[in-house]
Tab-separated table of C-alpha atoms in Angstrom:
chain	number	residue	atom	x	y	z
A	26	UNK	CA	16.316	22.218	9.941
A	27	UNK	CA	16.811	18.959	7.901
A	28	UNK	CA	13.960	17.696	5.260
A	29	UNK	CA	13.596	14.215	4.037
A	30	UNK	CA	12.902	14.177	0.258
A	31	UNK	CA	12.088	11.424	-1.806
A	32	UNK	CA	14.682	11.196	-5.208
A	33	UNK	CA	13.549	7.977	-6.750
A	34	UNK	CA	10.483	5.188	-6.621
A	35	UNK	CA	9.978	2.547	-8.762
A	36	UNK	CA	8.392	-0.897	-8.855
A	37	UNK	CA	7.565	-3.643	-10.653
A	38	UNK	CA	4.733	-4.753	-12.506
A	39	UNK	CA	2.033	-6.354	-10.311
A	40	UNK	CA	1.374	-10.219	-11.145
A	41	UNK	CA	-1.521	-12.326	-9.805
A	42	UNK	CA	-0.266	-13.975	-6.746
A	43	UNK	CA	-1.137	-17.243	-8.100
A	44	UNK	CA	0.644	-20.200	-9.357
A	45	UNK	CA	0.130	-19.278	-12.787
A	46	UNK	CA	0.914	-15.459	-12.295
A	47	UNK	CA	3.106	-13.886	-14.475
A	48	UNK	CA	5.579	-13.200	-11.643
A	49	UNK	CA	5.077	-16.350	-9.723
A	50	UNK	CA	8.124	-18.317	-11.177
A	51	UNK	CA	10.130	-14.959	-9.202
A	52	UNK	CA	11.595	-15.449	-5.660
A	53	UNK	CA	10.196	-12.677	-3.603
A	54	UNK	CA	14.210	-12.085	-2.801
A	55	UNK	CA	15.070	-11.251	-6.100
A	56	UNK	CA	11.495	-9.232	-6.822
A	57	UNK	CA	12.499	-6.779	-4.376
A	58	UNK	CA	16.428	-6.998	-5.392
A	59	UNK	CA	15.155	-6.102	-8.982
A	60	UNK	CA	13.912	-3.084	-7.382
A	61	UNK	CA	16.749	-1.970	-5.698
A	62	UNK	CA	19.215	-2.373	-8.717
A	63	UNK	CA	16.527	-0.384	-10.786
A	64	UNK	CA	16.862	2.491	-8.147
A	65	UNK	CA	20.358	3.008	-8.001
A	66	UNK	CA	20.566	2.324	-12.071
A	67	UNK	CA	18.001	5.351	-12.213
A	68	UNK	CA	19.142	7.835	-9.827
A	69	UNK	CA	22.738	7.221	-10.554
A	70	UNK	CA	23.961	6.776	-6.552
A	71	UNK	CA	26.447	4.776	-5.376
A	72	UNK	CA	24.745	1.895	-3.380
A	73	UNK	CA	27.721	2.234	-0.929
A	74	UNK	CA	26.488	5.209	0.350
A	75	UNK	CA	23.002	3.781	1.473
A	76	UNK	CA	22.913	4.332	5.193
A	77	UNK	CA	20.265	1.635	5.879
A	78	UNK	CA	17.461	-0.118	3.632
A	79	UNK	CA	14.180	-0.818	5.444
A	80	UNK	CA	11.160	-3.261	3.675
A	81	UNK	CA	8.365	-4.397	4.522
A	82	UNK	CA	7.175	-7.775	4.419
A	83	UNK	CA	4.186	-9.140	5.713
A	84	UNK	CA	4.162	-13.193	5.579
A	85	UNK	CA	7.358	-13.239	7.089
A	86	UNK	CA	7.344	-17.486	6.573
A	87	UNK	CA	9.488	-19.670	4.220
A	88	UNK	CA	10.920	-17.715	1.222
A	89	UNK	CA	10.050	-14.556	3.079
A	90	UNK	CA	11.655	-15.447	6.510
A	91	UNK	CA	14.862	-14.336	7.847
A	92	UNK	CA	14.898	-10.733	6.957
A	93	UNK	CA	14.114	-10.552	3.629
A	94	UNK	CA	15.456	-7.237	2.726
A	95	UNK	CA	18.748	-7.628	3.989
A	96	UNK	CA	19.270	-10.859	1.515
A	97	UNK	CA	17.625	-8.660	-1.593
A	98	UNK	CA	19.972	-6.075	-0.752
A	99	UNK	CA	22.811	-9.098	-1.046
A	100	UNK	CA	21.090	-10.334	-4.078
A	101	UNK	CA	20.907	-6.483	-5.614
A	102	UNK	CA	24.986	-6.412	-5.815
A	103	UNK	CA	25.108	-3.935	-3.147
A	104	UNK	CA	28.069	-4.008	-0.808
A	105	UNK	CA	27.791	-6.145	2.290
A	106	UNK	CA	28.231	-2.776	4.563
A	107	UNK	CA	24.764	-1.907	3.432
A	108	UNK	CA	22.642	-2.502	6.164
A	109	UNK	CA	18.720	-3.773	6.239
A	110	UNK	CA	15.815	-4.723	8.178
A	111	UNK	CA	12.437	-6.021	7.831
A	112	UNK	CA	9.265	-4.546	9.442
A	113	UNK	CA	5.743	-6.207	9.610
A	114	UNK	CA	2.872	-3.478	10.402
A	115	UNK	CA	0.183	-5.298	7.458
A	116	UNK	CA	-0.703	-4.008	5.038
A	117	UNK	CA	0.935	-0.287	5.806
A	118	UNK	CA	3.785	-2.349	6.133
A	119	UNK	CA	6.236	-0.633	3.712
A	120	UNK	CA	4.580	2.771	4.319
A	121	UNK	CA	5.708	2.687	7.916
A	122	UNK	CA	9.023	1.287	6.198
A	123	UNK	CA	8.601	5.413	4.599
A	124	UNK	CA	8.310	6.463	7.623
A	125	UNK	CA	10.824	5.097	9.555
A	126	UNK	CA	13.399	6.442	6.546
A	127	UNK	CA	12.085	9.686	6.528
A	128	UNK	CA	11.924	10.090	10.156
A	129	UNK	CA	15.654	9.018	9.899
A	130	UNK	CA	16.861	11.139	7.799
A	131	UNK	CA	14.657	14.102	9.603
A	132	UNK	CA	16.787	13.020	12.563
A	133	UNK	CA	19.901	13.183	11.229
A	134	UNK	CA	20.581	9.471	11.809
A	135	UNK	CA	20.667	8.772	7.877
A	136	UNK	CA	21.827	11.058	4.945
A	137	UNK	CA	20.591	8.335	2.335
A	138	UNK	CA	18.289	5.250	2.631
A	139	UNK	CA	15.969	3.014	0.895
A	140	UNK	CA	12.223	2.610	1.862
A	141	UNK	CA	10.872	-0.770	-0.196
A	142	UNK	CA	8.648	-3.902	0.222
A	143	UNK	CA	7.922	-7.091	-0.872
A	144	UNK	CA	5.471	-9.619	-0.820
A	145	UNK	CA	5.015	-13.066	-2.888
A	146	UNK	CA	1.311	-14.186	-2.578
A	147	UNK	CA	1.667	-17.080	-4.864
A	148	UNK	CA	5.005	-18.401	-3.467
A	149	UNK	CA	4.026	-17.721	0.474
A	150	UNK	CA	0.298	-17.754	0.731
A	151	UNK	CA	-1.716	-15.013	3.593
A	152	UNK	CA	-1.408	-16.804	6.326
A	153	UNK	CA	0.752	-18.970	5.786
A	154	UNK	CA	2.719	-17.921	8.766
A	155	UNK	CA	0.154	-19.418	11.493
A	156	UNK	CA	0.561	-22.695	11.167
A	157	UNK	CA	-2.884	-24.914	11.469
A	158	UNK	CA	-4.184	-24.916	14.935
A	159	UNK	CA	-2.251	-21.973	16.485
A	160	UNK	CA	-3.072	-19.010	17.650
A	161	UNK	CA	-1.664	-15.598	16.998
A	162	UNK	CA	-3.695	-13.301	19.082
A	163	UNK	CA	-3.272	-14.887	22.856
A	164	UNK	CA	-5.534	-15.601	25.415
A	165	UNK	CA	-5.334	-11.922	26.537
A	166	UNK	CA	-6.821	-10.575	23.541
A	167	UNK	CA	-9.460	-13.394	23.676
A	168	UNK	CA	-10.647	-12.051	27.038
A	169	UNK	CA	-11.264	-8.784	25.980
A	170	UNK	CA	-12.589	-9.251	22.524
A	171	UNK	CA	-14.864	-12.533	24.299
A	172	UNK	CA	-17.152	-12.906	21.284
A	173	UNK	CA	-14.058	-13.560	18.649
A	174	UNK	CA	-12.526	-10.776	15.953
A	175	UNK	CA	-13.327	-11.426	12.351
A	176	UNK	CA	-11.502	-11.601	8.770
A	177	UNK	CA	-11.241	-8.797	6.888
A	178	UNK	CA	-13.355	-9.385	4.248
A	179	UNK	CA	-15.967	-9.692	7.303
A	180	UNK	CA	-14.593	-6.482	8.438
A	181	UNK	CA	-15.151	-5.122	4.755
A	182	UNK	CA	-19.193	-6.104	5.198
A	183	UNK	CA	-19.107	-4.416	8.719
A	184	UNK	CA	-18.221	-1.246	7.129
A	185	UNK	CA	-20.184	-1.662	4.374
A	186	UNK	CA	-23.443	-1.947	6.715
A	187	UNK	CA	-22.304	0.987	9.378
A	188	UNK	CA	-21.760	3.387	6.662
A	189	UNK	CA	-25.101	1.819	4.427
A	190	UNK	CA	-22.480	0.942	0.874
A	191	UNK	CA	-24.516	-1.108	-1.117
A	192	UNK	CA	-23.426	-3.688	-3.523
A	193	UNK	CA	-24.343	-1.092	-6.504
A	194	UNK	CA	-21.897	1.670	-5.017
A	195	UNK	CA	-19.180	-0.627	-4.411
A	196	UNK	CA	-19.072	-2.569	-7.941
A	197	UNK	CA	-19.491	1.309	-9.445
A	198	UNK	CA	-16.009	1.698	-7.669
A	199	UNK	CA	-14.248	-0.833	-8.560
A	200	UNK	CA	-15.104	-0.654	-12.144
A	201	UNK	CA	-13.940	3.177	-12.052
A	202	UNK	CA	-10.697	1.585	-10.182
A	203	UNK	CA	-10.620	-0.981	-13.216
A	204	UNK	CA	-10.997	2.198	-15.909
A	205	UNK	CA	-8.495	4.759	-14.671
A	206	UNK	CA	-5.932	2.263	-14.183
A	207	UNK	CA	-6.410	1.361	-17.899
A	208	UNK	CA	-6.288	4.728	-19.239
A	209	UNK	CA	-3.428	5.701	-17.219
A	210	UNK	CA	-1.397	2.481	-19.047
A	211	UNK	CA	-2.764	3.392	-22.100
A	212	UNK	CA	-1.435	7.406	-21.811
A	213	UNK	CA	2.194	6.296	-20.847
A	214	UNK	CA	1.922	7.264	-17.262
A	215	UNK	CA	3.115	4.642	-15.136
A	216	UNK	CA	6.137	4.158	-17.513
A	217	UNK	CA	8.363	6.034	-15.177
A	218	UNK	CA	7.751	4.363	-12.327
A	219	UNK	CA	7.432	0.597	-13.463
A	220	UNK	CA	10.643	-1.733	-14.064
A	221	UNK	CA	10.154	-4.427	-16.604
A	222	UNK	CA	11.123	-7.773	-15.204
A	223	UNK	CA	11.866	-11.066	-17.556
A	224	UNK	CA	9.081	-9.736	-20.118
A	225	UNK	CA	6.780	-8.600	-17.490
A	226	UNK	CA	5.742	-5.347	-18.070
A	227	UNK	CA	2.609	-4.657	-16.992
A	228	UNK	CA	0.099	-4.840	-14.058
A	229	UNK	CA	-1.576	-8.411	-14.811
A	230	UNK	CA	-4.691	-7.799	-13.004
A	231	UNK	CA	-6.621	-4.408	-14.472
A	232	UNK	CA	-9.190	-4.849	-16.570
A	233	UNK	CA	-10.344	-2.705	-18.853
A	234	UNK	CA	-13.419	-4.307	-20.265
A	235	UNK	CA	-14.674	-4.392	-16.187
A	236	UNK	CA	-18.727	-3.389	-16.382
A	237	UNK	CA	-21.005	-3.129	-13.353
A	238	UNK	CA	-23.326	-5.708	-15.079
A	239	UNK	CA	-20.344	-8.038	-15.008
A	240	UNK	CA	-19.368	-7.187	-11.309
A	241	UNK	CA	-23.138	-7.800	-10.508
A	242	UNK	CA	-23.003	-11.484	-11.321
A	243	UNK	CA	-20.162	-12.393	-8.467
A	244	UNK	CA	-20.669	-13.959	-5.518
A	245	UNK	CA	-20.603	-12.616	-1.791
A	246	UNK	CA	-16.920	-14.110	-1.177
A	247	UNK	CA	-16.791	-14.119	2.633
A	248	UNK	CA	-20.497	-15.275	3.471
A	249	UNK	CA	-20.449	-17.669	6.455
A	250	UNK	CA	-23.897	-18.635	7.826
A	251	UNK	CA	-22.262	-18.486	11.413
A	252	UNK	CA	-21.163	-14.531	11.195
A	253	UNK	CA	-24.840	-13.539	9.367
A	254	UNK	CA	-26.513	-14.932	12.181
A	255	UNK	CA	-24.031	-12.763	14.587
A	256	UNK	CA	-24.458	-9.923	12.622
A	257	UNK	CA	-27.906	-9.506	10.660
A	258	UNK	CA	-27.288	-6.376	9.579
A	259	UNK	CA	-24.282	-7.645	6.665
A	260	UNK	CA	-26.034	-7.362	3.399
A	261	UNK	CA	-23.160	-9.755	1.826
A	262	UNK	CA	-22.311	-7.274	-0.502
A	263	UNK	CA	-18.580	-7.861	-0.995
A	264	UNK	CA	-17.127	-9.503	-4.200
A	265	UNK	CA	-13.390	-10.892	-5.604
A	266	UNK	CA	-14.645	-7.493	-8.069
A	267	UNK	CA	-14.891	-5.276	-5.352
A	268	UNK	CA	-11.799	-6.276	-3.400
A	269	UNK	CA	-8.327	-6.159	-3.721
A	270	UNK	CA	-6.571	-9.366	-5.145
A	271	UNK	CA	-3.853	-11.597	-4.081
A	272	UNK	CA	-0.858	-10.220	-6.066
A	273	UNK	CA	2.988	-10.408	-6.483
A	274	UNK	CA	5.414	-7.481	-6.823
A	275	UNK	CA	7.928	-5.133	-5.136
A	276	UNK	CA	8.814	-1.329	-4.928
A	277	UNK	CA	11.266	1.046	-3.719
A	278	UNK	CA	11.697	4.505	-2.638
A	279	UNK	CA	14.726	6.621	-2.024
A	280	UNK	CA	14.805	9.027	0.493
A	281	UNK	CA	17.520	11.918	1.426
A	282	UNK	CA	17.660	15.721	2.321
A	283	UNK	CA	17.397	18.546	0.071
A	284	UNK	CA	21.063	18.723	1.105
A	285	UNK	CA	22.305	15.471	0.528
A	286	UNK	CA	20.386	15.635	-3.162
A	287	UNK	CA	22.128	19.092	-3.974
A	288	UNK	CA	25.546	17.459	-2.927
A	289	UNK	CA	24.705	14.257	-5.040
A	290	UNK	CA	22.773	16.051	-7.951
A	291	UNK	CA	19.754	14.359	-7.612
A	292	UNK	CA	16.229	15.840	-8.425
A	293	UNK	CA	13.897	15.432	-5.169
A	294	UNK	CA	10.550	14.240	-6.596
A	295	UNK	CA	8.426	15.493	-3.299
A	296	UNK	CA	9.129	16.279	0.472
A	297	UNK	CA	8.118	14.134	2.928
A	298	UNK	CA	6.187	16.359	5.125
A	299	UNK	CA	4.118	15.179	7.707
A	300	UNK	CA	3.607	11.563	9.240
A	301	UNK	CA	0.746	10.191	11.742
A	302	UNK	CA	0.094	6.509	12.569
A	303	UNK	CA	-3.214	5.647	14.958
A	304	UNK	CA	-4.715	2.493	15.963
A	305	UNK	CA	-8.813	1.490	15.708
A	306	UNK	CA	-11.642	-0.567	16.126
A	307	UNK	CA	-9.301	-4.351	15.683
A	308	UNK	CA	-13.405	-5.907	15.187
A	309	UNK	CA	-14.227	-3.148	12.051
A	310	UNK	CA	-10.154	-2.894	11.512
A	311	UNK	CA	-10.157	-1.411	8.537
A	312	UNK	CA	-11.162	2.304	9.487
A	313	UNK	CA	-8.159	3.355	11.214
A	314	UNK	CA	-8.028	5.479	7.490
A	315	UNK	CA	-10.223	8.353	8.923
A	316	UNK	CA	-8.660	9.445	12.393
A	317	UNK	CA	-4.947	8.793	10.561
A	318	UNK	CA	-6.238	11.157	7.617
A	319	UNK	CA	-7.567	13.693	10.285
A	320	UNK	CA	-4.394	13.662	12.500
A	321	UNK	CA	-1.374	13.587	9.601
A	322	UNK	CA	-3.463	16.986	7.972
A	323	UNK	CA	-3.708	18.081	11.949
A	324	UNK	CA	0.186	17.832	12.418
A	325	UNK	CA	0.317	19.123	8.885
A	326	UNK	CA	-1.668	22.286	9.733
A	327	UNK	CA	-3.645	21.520	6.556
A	328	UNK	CA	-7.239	21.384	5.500
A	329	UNK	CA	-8.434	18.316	2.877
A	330	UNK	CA	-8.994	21.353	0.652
A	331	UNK	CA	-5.474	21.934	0.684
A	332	UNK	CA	-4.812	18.072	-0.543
A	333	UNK	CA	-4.570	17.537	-4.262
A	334	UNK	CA	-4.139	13.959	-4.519
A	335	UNK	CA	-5.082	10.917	-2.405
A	336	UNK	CA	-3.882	7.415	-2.238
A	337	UNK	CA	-6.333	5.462	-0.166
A	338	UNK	CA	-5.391	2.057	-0.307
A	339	UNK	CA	-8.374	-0.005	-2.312
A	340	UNK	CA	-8.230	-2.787	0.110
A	341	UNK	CA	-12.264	-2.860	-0.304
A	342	UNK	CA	-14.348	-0.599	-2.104
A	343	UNK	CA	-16.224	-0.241	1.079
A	344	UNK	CA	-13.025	1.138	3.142
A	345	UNK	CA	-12.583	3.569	0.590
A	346	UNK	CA	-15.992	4.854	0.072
A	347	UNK	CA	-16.833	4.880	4.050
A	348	UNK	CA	-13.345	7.105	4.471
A	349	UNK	CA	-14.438	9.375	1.291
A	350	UNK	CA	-18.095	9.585	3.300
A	351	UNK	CA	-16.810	10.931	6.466
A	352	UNK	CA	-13.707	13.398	5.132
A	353	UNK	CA	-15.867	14.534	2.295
A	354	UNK	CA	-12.906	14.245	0.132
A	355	UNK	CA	-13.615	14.698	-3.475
A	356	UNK	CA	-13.119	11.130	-5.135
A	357	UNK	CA	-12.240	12.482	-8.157
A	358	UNK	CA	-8.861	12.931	-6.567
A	359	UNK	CA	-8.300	9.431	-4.882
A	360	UNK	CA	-6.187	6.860	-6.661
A	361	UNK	CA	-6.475	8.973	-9.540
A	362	UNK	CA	-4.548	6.076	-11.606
A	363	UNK	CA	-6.178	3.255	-10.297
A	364	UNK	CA	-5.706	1.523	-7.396
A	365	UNK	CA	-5.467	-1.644	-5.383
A	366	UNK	CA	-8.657	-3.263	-6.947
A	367	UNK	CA	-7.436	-2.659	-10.398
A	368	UNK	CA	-3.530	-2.678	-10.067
A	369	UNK	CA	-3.221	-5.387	-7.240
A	370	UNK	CA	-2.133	-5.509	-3.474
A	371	UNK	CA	1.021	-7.433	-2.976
A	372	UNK	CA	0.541	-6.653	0.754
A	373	UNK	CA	3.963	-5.899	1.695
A	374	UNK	CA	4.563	-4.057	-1.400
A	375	UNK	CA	1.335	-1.955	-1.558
A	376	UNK	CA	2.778	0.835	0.978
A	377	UNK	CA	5.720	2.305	-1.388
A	378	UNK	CA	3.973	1.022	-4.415
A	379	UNK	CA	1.604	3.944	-3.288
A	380	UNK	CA	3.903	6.155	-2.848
A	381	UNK	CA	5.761	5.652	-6.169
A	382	UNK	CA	2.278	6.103	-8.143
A	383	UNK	CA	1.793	9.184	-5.910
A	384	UNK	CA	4.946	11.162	-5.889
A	385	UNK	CA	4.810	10.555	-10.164
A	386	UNK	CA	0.980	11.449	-10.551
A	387	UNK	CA	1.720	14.426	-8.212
A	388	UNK	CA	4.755	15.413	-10.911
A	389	UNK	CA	2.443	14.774	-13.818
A	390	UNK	CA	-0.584	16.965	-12.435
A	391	UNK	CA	1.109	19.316	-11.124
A	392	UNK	CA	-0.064	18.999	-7.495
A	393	UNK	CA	1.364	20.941	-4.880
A	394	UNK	CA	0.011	18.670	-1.591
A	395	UNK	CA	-0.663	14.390	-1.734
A	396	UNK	CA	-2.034	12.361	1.150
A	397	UNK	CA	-1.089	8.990	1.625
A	398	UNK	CA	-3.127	6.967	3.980
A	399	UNK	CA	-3.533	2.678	4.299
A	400	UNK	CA	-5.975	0.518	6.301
A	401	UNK	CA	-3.820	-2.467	8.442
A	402	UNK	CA	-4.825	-5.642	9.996
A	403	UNK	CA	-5.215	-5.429	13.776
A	404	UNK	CA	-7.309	-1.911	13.556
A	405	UNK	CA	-4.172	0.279	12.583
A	406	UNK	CA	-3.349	3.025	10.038
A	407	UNK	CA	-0.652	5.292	8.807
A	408	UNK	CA	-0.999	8.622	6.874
A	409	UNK	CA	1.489	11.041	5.244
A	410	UNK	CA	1.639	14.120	3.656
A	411	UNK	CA	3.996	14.826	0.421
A	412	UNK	CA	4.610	18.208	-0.950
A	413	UNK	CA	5.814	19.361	-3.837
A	414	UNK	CA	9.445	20.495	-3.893
């Protein structure tokens, strides 16, 4: 029976998706075509012999529009043959891009193909592509959701109430967030995994000096007087420090079987072993986390004591610490380098960017079994399990 293994994953440094980020002067074309030269460069293939390349972009509006990947992969020097396609699933969006590529090669459809993302938040702003007065949902949704879905950083409160995460709990986390991604610069670790671009060469949002008593002094950033007064119980506990920021930045993975990696002499970095994708709650949204997590270590036949590393996407400090709360999982092996809060959530980006930091802290610890898991706009998440090869 084939396996899907991943070879290679690397991304860039993570600017602040703002006009004065350090990556903002980048087009997200070439941020994600400076990711797919850097692969080939380091794994040595020949870019011809790519079956497919699949991203994931999320604002797929103005300099993201028109199938981003496919003109990255143009941009990259690879040959025209190599295909590409663009898929949208939020935030998850180039984790389900993993998926897709492993569940290809699993198949037999692809011997070698690229998993990768992209997103630009200071060139194409969130939301940029609903223009003013439209609406994306329809009038079907409306009908069944009558009294009107929320933002996620509403969301974010929501599960911050249900699951009783005070302010306190969620600053502690994002400082910790903040702190490992610091230390984890500082002791060389992400140098395998990042690839300098025009003097950028590191993540432009952790920050090491973060304190609690610092975090204390922010602001609720999502208070509206019109959503406390439909839900009472939101304690307005969620802060720019205890969220993810607006970011810029790419990544890549490359994914084969064992066989093809033999043939080609490259070193398989982990297997791709089991995959699970589950839709939730579209009002709370972002706890779609804990039935993927319980149904990727189901098809796994696996036990959370059998995980040794997590990557729980940090889109809130309250997503993470409500999934920790009902999995039990010991948080002193999530995101064990940081994550989203601290290195940055280029939305489209985030899903490999995961999996690169994963499949290199699981190298560097040691660690036979990794779950991979992501919240998603719309009530949706996807989960995976790597092992070690």
């Amino acid at each position: 029976m084939r396996d899907a293994v991943i070879v290679e994953a690397v991304r860039t440094p993570i600017g602040k998706g703002k006009p004065n980020g350090a990556l903002a002067h980048v087009h997200p074309v070439e941020l994600l075509a400076h990711t797919l030269r850097t692969l080939v460069e380091r794994s040595g293939v020949d870019p011809a012999l790519i079956d497919d390349v699949i991203g994931g972009t999320v604002d797929q509006v103005g300099e993201q529009a028109m199938n981003t990947t496919r003109y990255a992969v143009l941009s990259a020097g690879f040959p025209e043959s190599v295909p590409a396609t663009t898929v949208d699933r939020q935030c998850g969006s180039s984790q389900q891009a993993v998926h897709f590529a492993a569940q290809g090669v699993l198949s037999g459809a692809y011997d070698l193909v690229v998993a990768c993302g992209v997103e630009s938040m200071s060139r194409v702003p969130m939301w940029s592509n609903v223009p003013a007065g439209k609406d994306p949902f329809g009038p079907g949704v409306a009908e069944r959701y009558p009294e009107g879905l929320v933002p996620q950083g509403v969301s974010a409160e929501l599960i911050a109430a249900k699951w009783s995460i005070g302010r306190e709990r969620m600053d502690e986390f994002a400082v910790s967030s903040h702190l490992k991604a610091a230390k984890a610069w500082e002791g060389g670790l992400f140098d395998a995994e990042v690839a300098p671009l025009e003097g950028v060469t590191r993540d432009e949002c952790v920050r090491p000096g973060s304190t609690p008593e610092i975090l204390a002094g922010l602001k609720p950033a999502y208070y509206d007087p019109a959503v406390a007064e439909r839900f009472p119980q939101i304690e307005w506990n969620v802060t720019a420090g205890n969220a993810s920021p607006i970011n810029d930045g790419a990544s890549a993975v490359l994914i084969t079987s064992s066989e093809t990696a033999a043939r080609l002499g490259l070193r398989p970095l982990a297997r791709l072993h089991s995959f699970a994708v589950t839709g939730s709650d579209p009002l709370l949204m972002l706890t779609g986390v804990i039935p993927a997590t319980e149904k990727v270590l189901r098809r796994a036949s696996l036990t959370l004591g059998d995980i040794d590393l997590f990557e729980v996407n940090e889109a809130f400090s309250s997503v993470v610490l409500a999934w920790r709360q009902e999995t039990g999982a010991d948080l002193a092996r999530v995101n064990v380098h940081g994550g989203a809060i601290a290195l940055g959530h280029p939305l489209g980006a985030s899903g490999t960017r995961l999996t690169t930091t994963l499949v290199h802290a699981m190298r560097e610890r040691g660690a036979r079994y990794a779950l991979q898991t992501m919240c998603e706009a719309g009530g949706l998440a996807n989960a995976m399990v790597l092992e070690r090869v």
